[in-house]
């Protein structure tokens, strides 16, 4: 499923990516961090930052071990939609999860703020 979502993302087919993501749950399969990251990245490519945020919240509520890649995707989705305040909040949530931000997290957050000016 991860590869299918990634293929949809690369083809800018957000609706199809969301459908595949939903199918995982409908078939009683468990989403992985990779599945969430791929779906959030598809949201980024489609400027669907609110959907990206919903998926991140769902991932946070799961029992998965989250990673910085997941947060990078969500911050980037906010950056693309000029939602810099939400991007900053996500950066803080990343740190609250005891994850160590990387250069990609910093760059996405800075870029989101830069687009606000």
XYZ file of C-alpha atoms in Angstrom:
117
model
C 0.000 0.000 0.000
C 2.865 2.349 0.727
C 4.095 2.055 -2.851
C 0.589 2.648 -4.222
C 0.176 5.821 -2.168
C 3.624 7.008 -3.226
C 2.769 6.389 -6.884
C -0.447 8.384 -6.509
C 1.497 11.183 -4.826
C 4.046 11.313 -7.639
C 1.203 11.529 -10.156
C -0.455 14.314 -8.100
C -3.485 12.100 -7.567
C -4.395 13.088 -4.018
C -7.909 11.622 -4.151
C -6.548 8.256 -5.266
C -3.871 8.335 -2.557
C -6.523 9.091 0.064
C -8.664 6.229 -1.289
C -5.794 3.744 -1.017
C -5.034 5.021 2.489
C -8.682 4.497 3.442
C -8.683 1.024 1.923
C -5.900 -0.018 4.296
C -8.173 0.666 7.271
C -11.252 -0.783 5.567
C -9.404 -4.070 5.045
C -8.519 -4.124 8.739
C -4.840 -3.601 7.988
C -2.717 -1.330 10.133
C -1.277 1.914 8.836
C 2.458 2.340 9.243
C 4.469 5.508 9.724
C 5.505 5.124 6.080
C 1.857 4.930 4.984
C 1.025 8.069 6.961
C 4.079 9.888 5.590
C 3.206 8.990 2.002
C -0.405 10.116 2.465
C 0.645 13.384 4.124
C 3.111 14.053 1.316
C 0.293 13.474 -1.189
C -1.678 16.123 0.709
C 1.280 18.490 0.431
C 1.418 18.037 -3.328
C -2.309 18.793 -3.568
C -2.245 21.801 -1.204
C -4.540 19.885 1.147
C -2.860 21.040 4.344
C -5.944 20.425 6.508
C -6.082 16.804 5.366
C -2.364 16.517 6.123
C -3.005 17.850 9.612
C -5.887 15.387 10.130
C -3.626 12.507 9.114
C -0.870 13.701 11.445
C -3.323 13.888 14.348
C -4.508 10.374 13.514
C -0.901 9.158 13.464
C -0.216 10.860 16.802
C -3.258 9.117 18.284
C -2.066 5.724 17.050
C 0.446 3.610 18.894
C 3.051 4.054 16.172
C 6.578 5.271 16.799
C 6.488 8.599 14.940
C 9.496 10.073 13.162
C 10.759 13.413 11.899
C 9.874 12.498 8.306
C 6.194 12.428 9.212
C 6.412 15.902 10.722
C 8.497 17.208 7.811
C 5.748 16.185 5.406
C 3.068 17.912 7.486
C 5.142 21.082 7.952
C 5.824 21.160 4.209
C 2.098 20.840 3.499
C 1.510 23.893 5.699
C 4.363 25.729 4.013
C 2.880 25.150 0.549
C -0.463 26.511 1.756
C 1.128 29.543 3.477
C -0.077 28.279 6.864
C 3.056 29.371 8.694
C 1.501 29.510 12.169
C 0.336 25.914 11.863
C 3.792 24.954 10.565
C 5.372 26.493 13.666
C 2.923 24.643 15.891
C 3.800 21.374 14.190
C 7.485 22.061 14.699
C 6.804 22.477 18.415
C 4.734 19.275 18.449
C 7.652 17.446 16.856
C 9.851 18.583 19.720
C 7.151 17.716 22.268
C 7.259 14.139 20.922
C 10.934 14.061 22.021
C 12.044 13.880 18.406
C 15.210 15.672 17.343
C 14.456 18.102 14.492
C 16.674 17.735 11.450
C 17.714 20.167 8.738
C 14.632 19.331 6.675
C 12.324 20.216 9.589
C 14.141 23.490 10.149
C 14.140 24.374 6.450
C 10.434 23.619 6.011
C 9.551 25.685 9.080
C 11.743 28.605 8.012
C 10.343 28.449 4.490
C 6.772 28.501 5.844
C 7.566 31.627 7.851
C 9.369 33.211 4.911
C 6.312 32.807 2.682
C 4.238 34.693 5.241
C 6.234 37.873 4.775
